[in-house]
Amino acid sequence: SQMSERAVELLGLPEDRPCLLLDVGCGSGLSGDYISEEGHYWIGMDISPAMLDVAVEREVEGDLLLADMGHGIPFRPGMFDGCISISAVQWLCNADKKSHSPPKRLYRFFSTLYTALARGARAVLQLYPENSEQLELITAQAMKAGFTGGMVVDYPNSAKAKKFFLCLFVGASGPLPKGLGTEGTDGEEARQAKFTTERTRFRNAKGKSVKKSRDWILEKKERRRRQGKEVRADTKYTGRKRRPRF
């Protein structure tokens, strides 16, 4: 489907090697077919046994897992090069059982997804939000789990073609991809701005974190880790000032 193609495009995968992707709410494996065509590997999870049965009958190439994403992503840390999800994440906003807390289920999903993704990977989650409160709730839980990024809206001025993609980065975030059909819609750009990452408030006008601040130190350590250098683990003491004397 077009949405699967667009989601994979927004992942910005390297062209020179096959990647392992997670498809959350994979259903009968239609997105998976496209992922396989593109030369990548995938694992799909879905809460519906009936849909997974269809995927098995269709002999899809990916591995399939019956699971509720609200219980978290049950895979090894750093296992996936990317994640896509087509029209599934908004279901976490519903409390189907008395015990279900939407913020908790969203946080469990995003925090375990964050862990399962490799550094520098992206998750692109296409969703149908009911209202702006739902968008805020979903985005807030994703940011709380450590992701940066925000909402990419394709064709924001079209009632039929408008599509929301939550585009999330693990580790260093590049600029947010541009939504399709957004040329010359300044108002929409301004409205979208509030969905971007929270961390920017610690940065000065040039876009760099204030020197020697905790954020500056964490970013520097992260850069050195990416260069393959030995770096001490981050703790609650990182960037804390010492008192003048002990």
Short mmCIF file of C-alpha atoms in Angstrom, two decimals:
data_model
loop_
_atom_site.label_atom_id
_atom_site.label_comp_id
_atom_site.label_asym_id
_atom_site.label_seq_id
_atom_site.Cartn_x
_atom_site.Cartn_y
_atom_site.Cartn_z
CA SER A 1 0.00 0.00 0.00
CA GLN A 2 1.02 3.61 -0.48
CA MET A 3 1.19 4.18 3.26
CA SER A 4 3.68 1.33 3.72
CA GLU A 5 5.82 2.74 0.92
CA ARG A 6 5.71 6.22 2.43
CA ALA A 7 6.52 4.88 5.93
CA VAL A 8 9.55 2.94 4.63
CA GLU A 9 10.65 6.01 2.65
CA LEU A 10 10.48 8.13 5.83
CA LEU A 11 12.74 5.58 7.60
CA GLY A 12 15.59 6.76 5.36
CA LEU A 13 17.24 3.33 5.32
CA PRO A 14 20.78 2.85 3.94
CA GLU A 15 20.63 1.69 0.32
CA ASP A 16 23.70 -0.50 0.38
CA ARG A 17 22.64 -3.18 2.85
CA PRO A 18 19.54 -5.14 3.90
CA CYS A 19 17.97 -4.06 7.21
CA LEU A 20 15.83 -5.83 9.80
CA LEU A 21 12.55 -3.98 10.40
CA LEU A 22 9.75 -4.40 12.92
CA ASP A 23 6.17 -4.03 11.67
CA VAL A 24 3.83 -3.25 14.59
CA GLY A 25 0.22 -4.19 13.85
CA CYS A 26 1.34 -6.07 10.74
CA GLY A 27 -2.09 -7.62 10.07
CA SER A 28 -2.00 -9.92 7.05
CA GLY A 29 1.52 -8.78 6.12
CA LEU A 30 0.81 -6.32 3.28
CA SER A 31 3.46 -3.84 4.45
CA GLY A 32 5.80 -6.80 4.86
CA ASP A 33 5.42 -7.69 1.18
CA TYR A 34 6.70 -4.23 0.28
CA ILE A 35 9.58 -4.48 2.79
CA SER A 36 10.58 -7.86 1.27
CA GLU A 37 10.37 -6.40 -2.28
CA GLU A 38 12.78 -3.67 -1.19
CA GLY A 39 15.27 -6.36 -0.12
CA HIS A 40 14.88 -6.00 3.65
CA TYR A 41 13.92 -8.50 6.36
CA TRP A 42 11.07 -8.05 8.82
CA ILE A 43 9.28 -9.36 11.89
CA GLY A 44 5.61 -8.54 12.28
CA MET A 45 3.56 -8.45 15.47
CA ASP A 46 -0.21 -8.22 15.75
CA ILE A 47 -2.88 -8.75 18.40
CA SER A 48 -5.24 -10.56 15.99
CA PRO A 49 -4.75 -14.33 15.50
CA ALA A 50 -7.15 -14.22 12.51
CA MET A 51 -5.04 -11.61 10.69
CA LEU A 52 -1.83 -13.53 11.39
CA ASP A 53 -3.47 -16.71 10.06
CA VAL A 54 -4.11 -14.86 6.80
CA ALA A 55 -0.45 -13.77 6.73
CA VAL A 56 0.64 -17.42 7.21
CA GLU A 57 -1.71 -18.56 4.41
CA ARG A 58 -0.27 -15.87 2.15
CA GLU A 59 3.20 -17.31 2.91
CA VAL A 60 4.73 -13.93 3.75
CA GLU A 61 8.50 -13.84 4.11
CA GLY A 62 8.65 -12.22 7.56
CA ASP A 63 8.44 -13.89 10.97
CA LEU A 64 5.18 -13.39 12.85
CA LEU A 65 4.43 -12.84 16.52
CA LEU A 66 1.07 -12.76 18.31
CA ALA A 67 1.36 -9.95 20.86
CA ASP A 68 -0.33 -6.86 22.30
CA MET A 69 1.90 -3.83 21.68
CA GLY A 70 0.50 -2.28 24.87
CA HIS A 71 2.43 -4.97 26.79
CA GLY A 72 5.66 -3.80 25.16
CA ILE A 73 8.02 -4.94 22.42
CA PRO A 74 9.55 -8.29 23.47
CA PHE A 75 12.84 -8.22 21.57
CA ARG A 76 16.54 -7.90 22.36
CA PRO A 77 17.99 -4.39 22.76
CA GLY A 78 19.22 -2.75 19.54
CA MET A 79 17.86 -5.55 17.38
CA PHE A 80 15.99 -3.53 14.73
CA ASP A 81 17.25 -1.04 12.12
CA GLY A 82 13.82 0.55 11.96
CA CYS A 83 10.14 0.15 12.79
CA ILE A 84 6.99 0.91 10.84
CA SER A 85 3.39 0.75 11.93
CA ILE A 86 0.35 1.41 9.76
CA SER A 87 -2.83 2.53 11.49
CA ALA A 88 -2.24 0.75 14.81
CA VAL A 89 -0.84 3.07 17.48
CA GLN A 90 -4.07 5.03 17.98
CA TRP A 91 -5.66 1.87 19.46
CA LEU A 92 -3.46 2.30 22.52
CA CYS A 93 -5.50 5.42 23.35
CA ASN A 94 -8.56 3.23 24.05
CA ALA A 95 -9.07 1.60 27.42
CA ASP A 96 -10.64 -1.72 26.35
CA LYS A 97 -10.36 -3.22 29.82
CA LYS A 98 -10.83 -1.59 33.22
CA SER A 99 -7.16 -2.28 33.97
CA HIS A 100 -5.99 -0.44 30.82
CA SER A 101 -4.39 2.98 31.32
CA PRO A 102 -3.72 4.56 27.89
CA PRO A 103 -0.73 6.69 29.04
CA LYS A 104 0.86 3.64 30.72
CA ARG A 105 0.30 1.38 27.70
CA LEU A 106 1.66 4.05 25.34
CA TYR A 107 4.72 4.56 27.56
CA ARG A 108 5.33 0.81 27.82
CA PHE A 109 5.10 0.53 24.02
CA PHE A 110 7.41 3.48 23.28
CA SER A 111 10.00 2.74 25.98
CA THR A 112 10.42 -0.91 24.94
CA LEU A 113 10.41 0.08 21.24
CA TYR A 114 13.17 2.61 21.99
CA THR A 115 15.26 -0.17 23.55
CA ALA A 116 14.63 -2.62 20.68
CA LEU A 117 15.86 -0.13 18.05
CA ALA A 118 19.53 0.33 17.14
CA ARG A 119 21.17 3.72 17.77
CA GLY A 120 20.39 6.11 14.92
CA ALA A 121 17.35 4.06 13.85
CA ARG A 122 13.90 5.55 13.18
CA ALA A 123 10.34 4.49 13.86
CA VAL A 124 7.64 5.75 11.48
CA LEU A 125 4.14 5.20 12.81
CA GLN A 126 1.21 6.13 10.59
CA LEU A 127 -1.87 6.75 12.69
CA TYR A 128 -5.42 8.07 12.63
CA PRO A 129 -5.73 10.37 15.64
CA GLU A 130 -9.26 11.21 16.77
CA ASN A 131 -8.30 14.72 17.89
CA SER A 132 -5.35 16.91 18.84
CA GLU A 133 -5.47 15.67 22.47
CA GLN A 134 -4.76 12.13 21.26
CA LEU A 135 -1.87 13.41 19.15
CA GLU A 136 -0.48 15.27 22.17
CA LEU A 137 -0.86 12.20 24.41
CA ILE A 138 0.87 9.88 21.93
CA THR A 139 3.68 12.36 21.15
CA ALA A 140 4.28 13.16 24.84
CA GLN A 141 4.68 9.48 25.77
CA ALA A 142 7.09 8.95 22.84
CA MET A 143 9.25 11.88 23.99
CA LYS A 144 9.12 10.70 27.61
CA ALA A 145 10.50 7.34 26.42
CA GLY A 146 13.55 9.11 24.95
CA PHE A 147 12.60 9.59 21.29
CA THR A 148 13.10 12.85 19.44
CA GLY A 149 11.27 13.84 16.27
CA GLY A 150 7.64 14.72 15.70
CA MET A 151 4.63 14.59 13.41
CA VAL A 152 4.99 14.64 9.64
CA VAL A 153 1.65 15.51 8.00
CA ASP A 154 1.18 14.66 4.32
CA TYR A 155 -1.36 16.70 2.34
CA PRO A 156 -2.49 18.71 5.39
CA ASN A 157 -5.04 20.68 3.34
CA SER A 158 -6.82 17.67 1.87
CA ALA A 159 -9.69 16.02 3.74
CA LYS A 160 -9.18 12.66 2.00
CA ALA A 161 -5.41 12.42 1.48
CA LYS A 162 -4.26 13.90 4.82
CA LYS A 163 -2.03 11.43 6.64
CA PHE A 164 -0.23 11.62 9.97
CA PHE A 165 3.18 9.95 10.41
CA LEU A 166 4.85 10.07 13.81
CA CYS A 167 8.52 10.10 12.81
CA LEU A 168 10.76 9.18 15.75
CA PHE A 169 14.55 9.11 16.07
CA VAL A 170 16.73 7.07 18.44
CA GLY A 171 19.82 9.06 19.43
CA ALA A 172 20.91 11.86 17.11
CA SER A 173 17.90 13.25 15.25
CA GLY A 174 18.22 14.76 11.83
CA PRO A 175 15.78 17.39 10.61
CA LEU A 176 12.19 16.16 10.48
CA PRO A 177 11.26 15.07 6.92
CA LYS A 178 8.91 17.41 5.03
CA GLY A 179 5.28 16.36 4.65
CA LEU A 180 4.06 15.85 1.08
CA GLY A 181 1.87 18.60 -0.33
CA THR A 182 2.94 21.17 2.27
CA GLU A 183 4.56 23.67 -0.09
CA GLY A 184 3.37 27.18 0.62
CA THR A 185 1.28 26.38 3.70
CA ASP A 186 2.97 28.52 6.32
CA GLY A 187 0.15 28.29 8.84
CA GLU A 188 0.33 24.50 8.87
CA GLU A 189 4.10 24.56 9.43
CA ALA A 190 3.58 26.80 12.45
CA ARG A 191 0.86 24.48 13.80
CA GLN A 192 3.14 21.47 13.39
CA ALA A 193 5.97 23.09 15.30
CA LYS A 194 4.55 22.25 18.70
CA PHE A 195 5.00 18.51 18.00
CA THR A 196 8.79 18.75 17.78
CA THR A 197 11.20 17.61 20.43
CA GLU A 198 11.18 19.12 23.92
CA ARG A 199 14.93 19.27 24.29
CA THR A 200 15.38 22.43 22.21
CA ARG A 201 14.59 24.73 25.14
CA PHE A 202 18.07 24.07 26.55
CA ARG A 203 19.74 25.28 23.40
CA ASN A 204 20.96 28.76 22.64
CA ALA A 205 20.18 30.74 19.49
CA LYS A 206 22.77 28.91 17.35
CA GLY A 207 21.04 25.60 18.09
CA LYS A 208 23.84 24.32 20.32
CA SER A 209 23.28 23.31 23.93
CA VAL A 210 24.67 25.72 26.51
CA LYS A 211 28.33 24.80 27.01
CA LYS A 212 29.07 22.54 30.01
CA SER A 213 25.32 22.02 30.65
CA ARG A 214 24.08 18.47 31.27
CA ASP A 215 22.62 18.35 27.73
CA TRP A 216 25.93 19.52 26.23
CA ILE A 217 27.82 16.84 28.17
CA LEU A 218 25.34 14.09 27.18
CA GLU A 219 25.51 15.13 23.52
CA LYS A 220 29.31 15.12 23.60
CA LYS A 221 29.37 11.67 25.23
CA GLU A 222 26.88 10.40 22.65
CA ARG A 223 29.07 11.73 19.81
CA ARG A 224 32.13 10.00 21.30
CA ARG A 225 30.16 6.74 21.66
CA ARG A 226 29.22 6.92 17.99
CA GLN A 227 32.91 7.35 17.19
CA GLY A 228 33.49 4.06 19.03
CA LYS A 229 35.34 5.59 21.98
CA GLU A 230 35.22 4.35 25.58
CA VAL A 231 32.78 6.58 27.46
CA ARG A 232 31.54 6.26 31.01
CA ALA A 233 27.86 5.40 31.42
CA ASP A 234 25.43 8.27 31.99
CA THR A 235 24.14 8.47 35.56
CA LYS A 236 22.07 10.91 37.60
CA TYR A 237 25.35 12.57 38.60
CA THR A 238 26.37 13.37 35.01
CA GLY A 239 26.81 17.12 34.62
CA ARG A 240 26.15 17.85 38.29
CA LYS A 241 28.20 20.64 39.85
CA ARG A 242 30.37 19.76 42.81
CA ARG A 243 30.11 21.92 45.90
CA PRO A 244 33.17 24.18 46.51
CA ARG A 245 34.50 21.79 49.15
CA PHE A 246 33.61 18.34 50.47
#
